CSV table of C-alpha atoms in Angstrom, one decimal:
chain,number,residue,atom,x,y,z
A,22,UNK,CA,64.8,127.3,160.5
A,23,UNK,CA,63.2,125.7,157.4
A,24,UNK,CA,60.1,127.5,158.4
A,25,UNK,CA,61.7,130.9,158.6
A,26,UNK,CA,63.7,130.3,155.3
A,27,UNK,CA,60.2,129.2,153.5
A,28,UNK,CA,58.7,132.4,154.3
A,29,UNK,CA,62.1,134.4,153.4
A,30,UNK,CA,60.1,136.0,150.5
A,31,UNK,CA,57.8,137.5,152.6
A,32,UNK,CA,60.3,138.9,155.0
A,33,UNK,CA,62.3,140.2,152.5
A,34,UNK,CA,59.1,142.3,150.7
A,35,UNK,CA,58.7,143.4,154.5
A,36,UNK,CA,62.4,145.2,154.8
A,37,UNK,CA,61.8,146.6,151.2
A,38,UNK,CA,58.5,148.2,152.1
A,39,UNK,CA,60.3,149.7,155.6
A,40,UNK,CA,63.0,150.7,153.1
A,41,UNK,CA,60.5,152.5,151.2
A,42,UNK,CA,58.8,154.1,154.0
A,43,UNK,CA,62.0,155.3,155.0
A,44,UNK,CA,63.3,156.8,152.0
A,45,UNK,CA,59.8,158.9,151.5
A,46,UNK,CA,59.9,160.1,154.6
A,47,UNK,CA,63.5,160.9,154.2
A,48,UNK,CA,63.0,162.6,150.8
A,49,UNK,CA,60.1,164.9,152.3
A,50,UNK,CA,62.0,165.7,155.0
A,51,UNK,CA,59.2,164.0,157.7
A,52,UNK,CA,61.1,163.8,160.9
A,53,UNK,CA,62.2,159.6,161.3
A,54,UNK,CA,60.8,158.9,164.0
A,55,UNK,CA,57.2,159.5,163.5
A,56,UNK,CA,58.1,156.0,161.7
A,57,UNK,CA,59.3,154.0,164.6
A,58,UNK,CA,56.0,153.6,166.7
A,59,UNK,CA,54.3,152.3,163.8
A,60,UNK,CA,57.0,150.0,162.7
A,61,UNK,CA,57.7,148.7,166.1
A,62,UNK,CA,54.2,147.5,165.7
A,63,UNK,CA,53.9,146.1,162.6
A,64,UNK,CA,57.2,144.1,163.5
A,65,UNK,CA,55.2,142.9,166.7
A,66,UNK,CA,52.4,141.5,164.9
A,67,UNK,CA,54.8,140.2,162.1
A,68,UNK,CA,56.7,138.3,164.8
A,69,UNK,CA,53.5,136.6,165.7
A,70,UNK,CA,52.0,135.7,162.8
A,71,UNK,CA,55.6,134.8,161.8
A,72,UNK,CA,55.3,132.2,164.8
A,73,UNK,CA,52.0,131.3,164.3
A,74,UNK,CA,53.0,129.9,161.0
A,75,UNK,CA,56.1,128.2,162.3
A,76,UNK,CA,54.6,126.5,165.0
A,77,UNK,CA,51.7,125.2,162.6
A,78,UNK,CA,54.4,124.4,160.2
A,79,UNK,CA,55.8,122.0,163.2
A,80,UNK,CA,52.2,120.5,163.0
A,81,UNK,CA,51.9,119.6,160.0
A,82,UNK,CA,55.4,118.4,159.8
A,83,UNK,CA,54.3,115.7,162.5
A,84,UNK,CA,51.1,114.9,160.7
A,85,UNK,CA,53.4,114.3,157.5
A,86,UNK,CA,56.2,112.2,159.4
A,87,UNK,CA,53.5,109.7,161.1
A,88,UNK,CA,52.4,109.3,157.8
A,89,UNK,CA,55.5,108.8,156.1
A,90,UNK,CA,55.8,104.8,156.7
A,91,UNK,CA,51.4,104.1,156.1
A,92,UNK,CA,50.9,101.7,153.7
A,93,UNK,CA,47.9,103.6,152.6
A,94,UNK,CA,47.0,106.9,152.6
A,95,UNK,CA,43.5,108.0,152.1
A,96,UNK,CA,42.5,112.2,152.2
A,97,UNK,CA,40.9,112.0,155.3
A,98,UNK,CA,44.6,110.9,156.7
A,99,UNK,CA,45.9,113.9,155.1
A,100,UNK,CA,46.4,117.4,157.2
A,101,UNK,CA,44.1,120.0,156.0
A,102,UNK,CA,44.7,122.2,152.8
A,103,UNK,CA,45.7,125.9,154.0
A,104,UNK,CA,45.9,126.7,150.3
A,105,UNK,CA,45.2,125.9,146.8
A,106,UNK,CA,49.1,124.8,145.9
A,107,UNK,CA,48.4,122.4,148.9
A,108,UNK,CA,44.9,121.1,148.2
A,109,UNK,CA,46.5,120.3,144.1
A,110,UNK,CA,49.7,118.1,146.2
A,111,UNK,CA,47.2,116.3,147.9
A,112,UNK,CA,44.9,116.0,145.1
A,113,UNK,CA,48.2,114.5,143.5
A,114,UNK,CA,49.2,112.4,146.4
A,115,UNK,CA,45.7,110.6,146.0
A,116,UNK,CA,45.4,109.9,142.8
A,117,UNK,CA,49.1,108.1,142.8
A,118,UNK,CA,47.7,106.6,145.8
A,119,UNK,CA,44.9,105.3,144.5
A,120,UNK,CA,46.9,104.1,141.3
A,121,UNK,CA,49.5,102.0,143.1
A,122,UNK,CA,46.6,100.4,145.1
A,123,UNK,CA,44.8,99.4,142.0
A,124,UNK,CA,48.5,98.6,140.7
A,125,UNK,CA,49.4,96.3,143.7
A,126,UNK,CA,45.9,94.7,144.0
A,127,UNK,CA,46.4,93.5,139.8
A,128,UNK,CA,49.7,92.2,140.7
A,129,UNK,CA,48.7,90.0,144.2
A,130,UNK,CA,46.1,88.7,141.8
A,131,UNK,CA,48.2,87.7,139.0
A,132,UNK,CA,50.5,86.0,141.6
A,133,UNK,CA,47.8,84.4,143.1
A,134,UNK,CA,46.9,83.3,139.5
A,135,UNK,CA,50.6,81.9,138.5
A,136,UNK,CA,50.6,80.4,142.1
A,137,UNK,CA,47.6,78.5,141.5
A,138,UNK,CA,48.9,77.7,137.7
A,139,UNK,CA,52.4,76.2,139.5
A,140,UNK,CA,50.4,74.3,142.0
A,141,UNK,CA,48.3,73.0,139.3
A,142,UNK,CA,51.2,71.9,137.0
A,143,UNK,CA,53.1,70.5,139.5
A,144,UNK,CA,50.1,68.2,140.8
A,145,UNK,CA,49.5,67.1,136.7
A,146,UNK,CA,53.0,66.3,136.2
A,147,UNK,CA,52.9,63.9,139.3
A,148,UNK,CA,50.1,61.7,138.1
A,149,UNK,CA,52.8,60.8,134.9
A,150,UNK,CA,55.7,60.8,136.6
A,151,UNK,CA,54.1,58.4,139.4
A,152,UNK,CA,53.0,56.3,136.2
A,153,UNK,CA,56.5,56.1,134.6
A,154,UNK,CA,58.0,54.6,138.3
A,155,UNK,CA,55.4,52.2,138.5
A,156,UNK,CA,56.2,51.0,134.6
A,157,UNK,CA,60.3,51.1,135.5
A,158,UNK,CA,59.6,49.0,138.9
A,159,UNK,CA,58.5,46.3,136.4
A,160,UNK,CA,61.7,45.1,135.3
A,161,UNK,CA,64.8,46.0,138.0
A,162,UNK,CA,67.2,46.8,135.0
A,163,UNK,CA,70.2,48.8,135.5
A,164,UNK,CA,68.8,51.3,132.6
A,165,UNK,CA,65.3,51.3,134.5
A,166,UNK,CA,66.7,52.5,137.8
A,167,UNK,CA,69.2,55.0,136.3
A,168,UNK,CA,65.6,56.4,134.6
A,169,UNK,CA,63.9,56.3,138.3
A,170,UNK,CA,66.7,58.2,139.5
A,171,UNK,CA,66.3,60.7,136.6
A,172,UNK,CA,62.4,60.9,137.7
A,173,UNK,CA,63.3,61.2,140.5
A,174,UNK,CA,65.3,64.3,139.9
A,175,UNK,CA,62.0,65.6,137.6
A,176,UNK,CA,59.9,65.4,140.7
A,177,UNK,CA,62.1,67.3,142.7
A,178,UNK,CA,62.5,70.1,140.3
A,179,UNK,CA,58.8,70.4,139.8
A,180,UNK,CA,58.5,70.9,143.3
A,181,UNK,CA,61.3,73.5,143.6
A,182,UNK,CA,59.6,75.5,140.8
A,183,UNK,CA,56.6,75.9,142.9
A,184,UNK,CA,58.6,76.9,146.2
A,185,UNK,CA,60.0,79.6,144.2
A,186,UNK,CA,56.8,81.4,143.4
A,187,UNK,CA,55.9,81.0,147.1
A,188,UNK,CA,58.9,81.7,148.3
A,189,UNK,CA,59.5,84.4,145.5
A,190,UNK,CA,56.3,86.7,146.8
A,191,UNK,CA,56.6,85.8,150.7
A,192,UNK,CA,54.8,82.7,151.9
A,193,UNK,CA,51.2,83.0,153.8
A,194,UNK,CA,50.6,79.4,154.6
A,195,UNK,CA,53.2,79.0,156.9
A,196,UNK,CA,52.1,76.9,160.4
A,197,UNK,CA,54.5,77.8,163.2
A,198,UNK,CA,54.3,75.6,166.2
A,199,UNK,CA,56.5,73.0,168.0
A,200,UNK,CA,57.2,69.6,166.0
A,201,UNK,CA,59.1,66.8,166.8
A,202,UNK,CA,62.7,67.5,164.8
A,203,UNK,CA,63.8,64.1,164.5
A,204,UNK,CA,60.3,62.7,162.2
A,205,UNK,CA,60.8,65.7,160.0
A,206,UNK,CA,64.3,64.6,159.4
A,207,UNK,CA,63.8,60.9,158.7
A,208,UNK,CA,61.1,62.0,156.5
A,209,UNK,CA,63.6,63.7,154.4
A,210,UNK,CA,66.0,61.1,154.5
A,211,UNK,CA,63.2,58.2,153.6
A,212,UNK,CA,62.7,60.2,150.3
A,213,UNK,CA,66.3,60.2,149.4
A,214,UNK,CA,67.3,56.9,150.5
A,215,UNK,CA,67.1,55.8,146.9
A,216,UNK,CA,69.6,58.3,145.9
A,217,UNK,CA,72.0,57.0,148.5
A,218,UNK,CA,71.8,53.4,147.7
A,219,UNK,CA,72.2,54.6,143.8
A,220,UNK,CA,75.0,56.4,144.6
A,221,UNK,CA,76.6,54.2,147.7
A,222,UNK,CA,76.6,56.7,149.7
A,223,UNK,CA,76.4,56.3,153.6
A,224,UNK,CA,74.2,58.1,155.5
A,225,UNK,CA,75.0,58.9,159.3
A,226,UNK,CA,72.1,59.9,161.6
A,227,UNK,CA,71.6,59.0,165.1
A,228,UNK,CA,68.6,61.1,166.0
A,229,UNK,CA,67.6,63.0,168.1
A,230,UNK,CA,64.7,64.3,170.7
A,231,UNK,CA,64.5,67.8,170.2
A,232,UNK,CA,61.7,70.0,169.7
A,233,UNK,CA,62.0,72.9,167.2
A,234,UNK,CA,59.4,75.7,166.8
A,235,UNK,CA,59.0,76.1,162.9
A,236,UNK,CA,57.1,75.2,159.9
A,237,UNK,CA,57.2,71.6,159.0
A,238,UNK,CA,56.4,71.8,155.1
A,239,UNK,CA,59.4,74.6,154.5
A,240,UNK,CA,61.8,72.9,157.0
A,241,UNK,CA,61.8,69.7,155.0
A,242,UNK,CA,61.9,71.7,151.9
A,243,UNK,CA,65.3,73.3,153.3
A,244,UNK,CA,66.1,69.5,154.5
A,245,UNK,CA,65.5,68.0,151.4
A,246,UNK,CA,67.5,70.9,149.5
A,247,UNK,CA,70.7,70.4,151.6
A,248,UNK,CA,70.4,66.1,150.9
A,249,UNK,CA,69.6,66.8,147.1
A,250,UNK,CA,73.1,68.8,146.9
A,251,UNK,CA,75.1,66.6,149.4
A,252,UNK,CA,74.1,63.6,147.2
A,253,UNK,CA,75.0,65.5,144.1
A,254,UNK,CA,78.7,66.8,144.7
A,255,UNK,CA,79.4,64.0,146.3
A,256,UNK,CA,80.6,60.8,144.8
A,257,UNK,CA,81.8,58.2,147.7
A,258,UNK,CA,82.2,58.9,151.5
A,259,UNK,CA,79.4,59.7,153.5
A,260,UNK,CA,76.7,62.2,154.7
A,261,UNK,CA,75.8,63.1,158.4
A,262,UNK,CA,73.3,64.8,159.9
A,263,UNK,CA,73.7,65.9,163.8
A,264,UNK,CA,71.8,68.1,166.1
A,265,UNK,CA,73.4,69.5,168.7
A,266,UNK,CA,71.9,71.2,172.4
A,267,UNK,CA,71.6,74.0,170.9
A,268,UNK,CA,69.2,73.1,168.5
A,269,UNK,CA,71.6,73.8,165.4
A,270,UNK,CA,71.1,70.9,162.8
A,271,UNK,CA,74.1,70.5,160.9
A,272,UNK,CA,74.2,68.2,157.5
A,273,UNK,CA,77.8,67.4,156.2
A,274,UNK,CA,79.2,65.8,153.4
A,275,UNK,CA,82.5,64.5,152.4
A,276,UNK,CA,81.8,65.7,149.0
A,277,UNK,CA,84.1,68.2,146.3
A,278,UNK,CA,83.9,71.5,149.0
A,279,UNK,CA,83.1,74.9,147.8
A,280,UNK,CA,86.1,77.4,146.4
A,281,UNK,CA,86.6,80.0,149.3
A,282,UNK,CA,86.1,82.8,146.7
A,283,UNK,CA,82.2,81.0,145.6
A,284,UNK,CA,81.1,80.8,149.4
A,285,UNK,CA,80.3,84.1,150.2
A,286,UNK,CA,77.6,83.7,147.6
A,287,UNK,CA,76.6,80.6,147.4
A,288,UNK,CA,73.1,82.0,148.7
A,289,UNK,CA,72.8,84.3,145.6
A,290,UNK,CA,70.0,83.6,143.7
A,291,UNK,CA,71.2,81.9,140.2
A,292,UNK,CA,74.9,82.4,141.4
A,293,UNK,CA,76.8,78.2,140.7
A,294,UNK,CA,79.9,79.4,141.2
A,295,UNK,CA,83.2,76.7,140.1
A,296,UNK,CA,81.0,73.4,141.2
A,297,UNK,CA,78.1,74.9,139.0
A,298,UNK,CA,80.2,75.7,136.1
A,299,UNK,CA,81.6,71.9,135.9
A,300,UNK,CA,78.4,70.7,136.2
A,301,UNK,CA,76.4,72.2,133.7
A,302,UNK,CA,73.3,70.6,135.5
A,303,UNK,CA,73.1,73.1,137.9
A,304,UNK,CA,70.9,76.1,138.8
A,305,UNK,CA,71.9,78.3,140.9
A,306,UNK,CA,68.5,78.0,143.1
A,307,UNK,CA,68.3,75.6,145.8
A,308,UNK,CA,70.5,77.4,148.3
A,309,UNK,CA,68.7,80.4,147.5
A,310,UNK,CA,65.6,79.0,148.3
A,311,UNK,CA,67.0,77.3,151.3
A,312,UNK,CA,68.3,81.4,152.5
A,313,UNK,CA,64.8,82.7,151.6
A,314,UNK,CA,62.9,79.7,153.5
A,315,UNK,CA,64.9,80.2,156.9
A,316,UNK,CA,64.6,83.9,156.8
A,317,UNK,CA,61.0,83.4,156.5
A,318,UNK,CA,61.3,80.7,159.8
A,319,UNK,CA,63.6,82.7,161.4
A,320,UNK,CA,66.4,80.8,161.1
A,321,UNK,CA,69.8,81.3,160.8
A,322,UNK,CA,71.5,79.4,157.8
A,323,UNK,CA,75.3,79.2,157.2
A,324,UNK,CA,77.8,77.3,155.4
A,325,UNK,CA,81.8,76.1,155.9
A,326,UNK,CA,83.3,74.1,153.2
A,327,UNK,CA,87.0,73.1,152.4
A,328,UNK,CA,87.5,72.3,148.5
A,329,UNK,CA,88.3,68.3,148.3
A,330,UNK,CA,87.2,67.8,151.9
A,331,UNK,CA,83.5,68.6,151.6
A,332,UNK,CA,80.9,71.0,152.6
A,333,UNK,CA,78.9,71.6,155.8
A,334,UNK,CA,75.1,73.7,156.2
A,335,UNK,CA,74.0,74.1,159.1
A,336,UNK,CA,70.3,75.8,160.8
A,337,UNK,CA,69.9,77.2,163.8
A,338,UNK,CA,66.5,76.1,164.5
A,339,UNK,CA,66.9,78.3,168.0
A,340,UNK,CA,66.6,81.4,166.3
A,341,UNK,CA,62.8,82.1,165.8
A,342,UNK,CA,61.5,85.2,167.6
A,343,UNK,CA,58.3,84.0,168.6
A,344,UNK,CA,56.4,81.3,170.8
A,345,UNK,CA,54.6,78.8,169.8
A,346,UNK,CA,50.5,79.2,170.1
């Protein structure tokens, strides 16, 4: 039909000429049908050019349609021009082509660029930070380990701001393949077992001897995230981390909770909700990280909390859609 109703100018010149035949022949007083053989056969060839254009029409509509979704579309991809209206569309298809191309190409090298700035930074801060522990460790002060805990917190941070221009552009480094679930974990909670004895804060873990197919460098990330906020909105009880059968690692805390109306979006990036607002401390970025870091695994992340009772996060570490090389 969209075929037919593109060509509706021609058709409609076509009934004014017959209109104009017949009112000639009328006005001269030429019998009417001396007209109708002719006309009979001009409509007969009219039909089938009129379907000749409609079924190439269908063509090109196909052509147009596979390359609706391309990520790049060069001229040669392109149906060929039956006009000049249509060679100028594809001339202009091209050249926008051809500009986001050289537009996308300036950006992935300007991310590449702050990337390898972030990556930089974070490795020079290190080399200070690891100074100023080794200074503190000198005299085991109650000031000096209130200050390790605060470089501690420095570290982390650094290390967060360069997951977020990985994370923020989608991650290429990723190795997926089968590790051991239970060393990643420990790992994690070796890093943070500082902050627990600060804080006197019991940790509950009991292992565990699963496999999980994932990326070890983002799954400790997402780890070390969930252990970073149980240790922070939670000021005496304890923290546990099971794995169940069906490979869902779970990490609760006994903590403050979450207000039902914050927990839909606790994964919103720079969303802090009621906790965030009473500590002004707060980002509004490591659970967004965490959401973008499993959705790049593959894994399903959720939350449950009850305010005053404490807050659970769990990862199904099940969920990834591919096997392991």
């Amino acid at each position: 039909m969209r075929s037919i109703y593109s060509r509706r100018s021609y058709i409609l010149w076509g009934i004014i000429c017959i209109l104009i035949f017949a009112a000639v022949f009328a006005l001269y007083g030429i019998d009417m049908r001396v007209i109708w053989y002719p006309l009979l056969l001009c409509a007969v060839v009219t039909v089938i050019f009129l379907l000749r254009g409609i079924v190439r029409d269908r063509e090109k509509h196909r052509e147009l349609e596979m390359l609706r979704d391309a990520q790049d579309v060069d001229r040669e991809m392109l149906p060929k021009p039956e006009s000049r209206t249509e060679e100028d569309y594809q001339e202009i298809v091209c050249t926008v082509q051809a500009r986001l191309r050289s537009e996308k190409e300036a950006q992935e090298e300007a991310r590449k660029d702050m990337e390898d700035y972030y990556a930089m930074w974070v490795h020079q801060i290190k080399a200070p930070i690891a100074v100023m522990n080794v200074l503190l460790q000198q005299a085991d002060t109650a000031e000096n380990r209130e200050l390790r805990a605060e470089l501690f917190r420095v570290e982390q941070y650094a290390d967060m701001a360069l997951s977020y221009v990985r994370l923020g552009e989608g991650t290429s480094d990723l190795v997926i393949q089968e590790y051991v679930l239970d060393e990643i974990i420990r790992k994690a909670v070796r890093k943070y077992a500082g902050q627990f004895i600060r804080k006197k804060i019991r940790l509950i873990y009991e292992g565990t001897d699963i496999r999980v197919l994932t990326d070890e460098k983002w799954l400790t990330f997402i780890i070390e995230q969930l252990l970073s906020n149980a240790i922070k909105y939670t000021s005496e009880g304890s923290v546990t981390i099971t794995v169940d059968s069906g490979k869902k690692m779970t990490v609760t805390d006994t903590g403050i909770g979450i207000a039902p109306e914050d927990l839909p979006r606790i994964f919103e990036k720079g969303y802090t909700g009621y906790n965030g607002r009473m500590d002004k401390k707060s980002t509004g970025i490591g659970l967004y990280l965490c959401r973008m870091a499993a959705e790049r695994l593959g894994h399903k992340f959720t939350a449950v909390s009850e305010p005053g009772r404490g807050s659970s996060f769990t990862v199904d570490l099940e969920s990834y859609p591919f096997q392991a090389e």
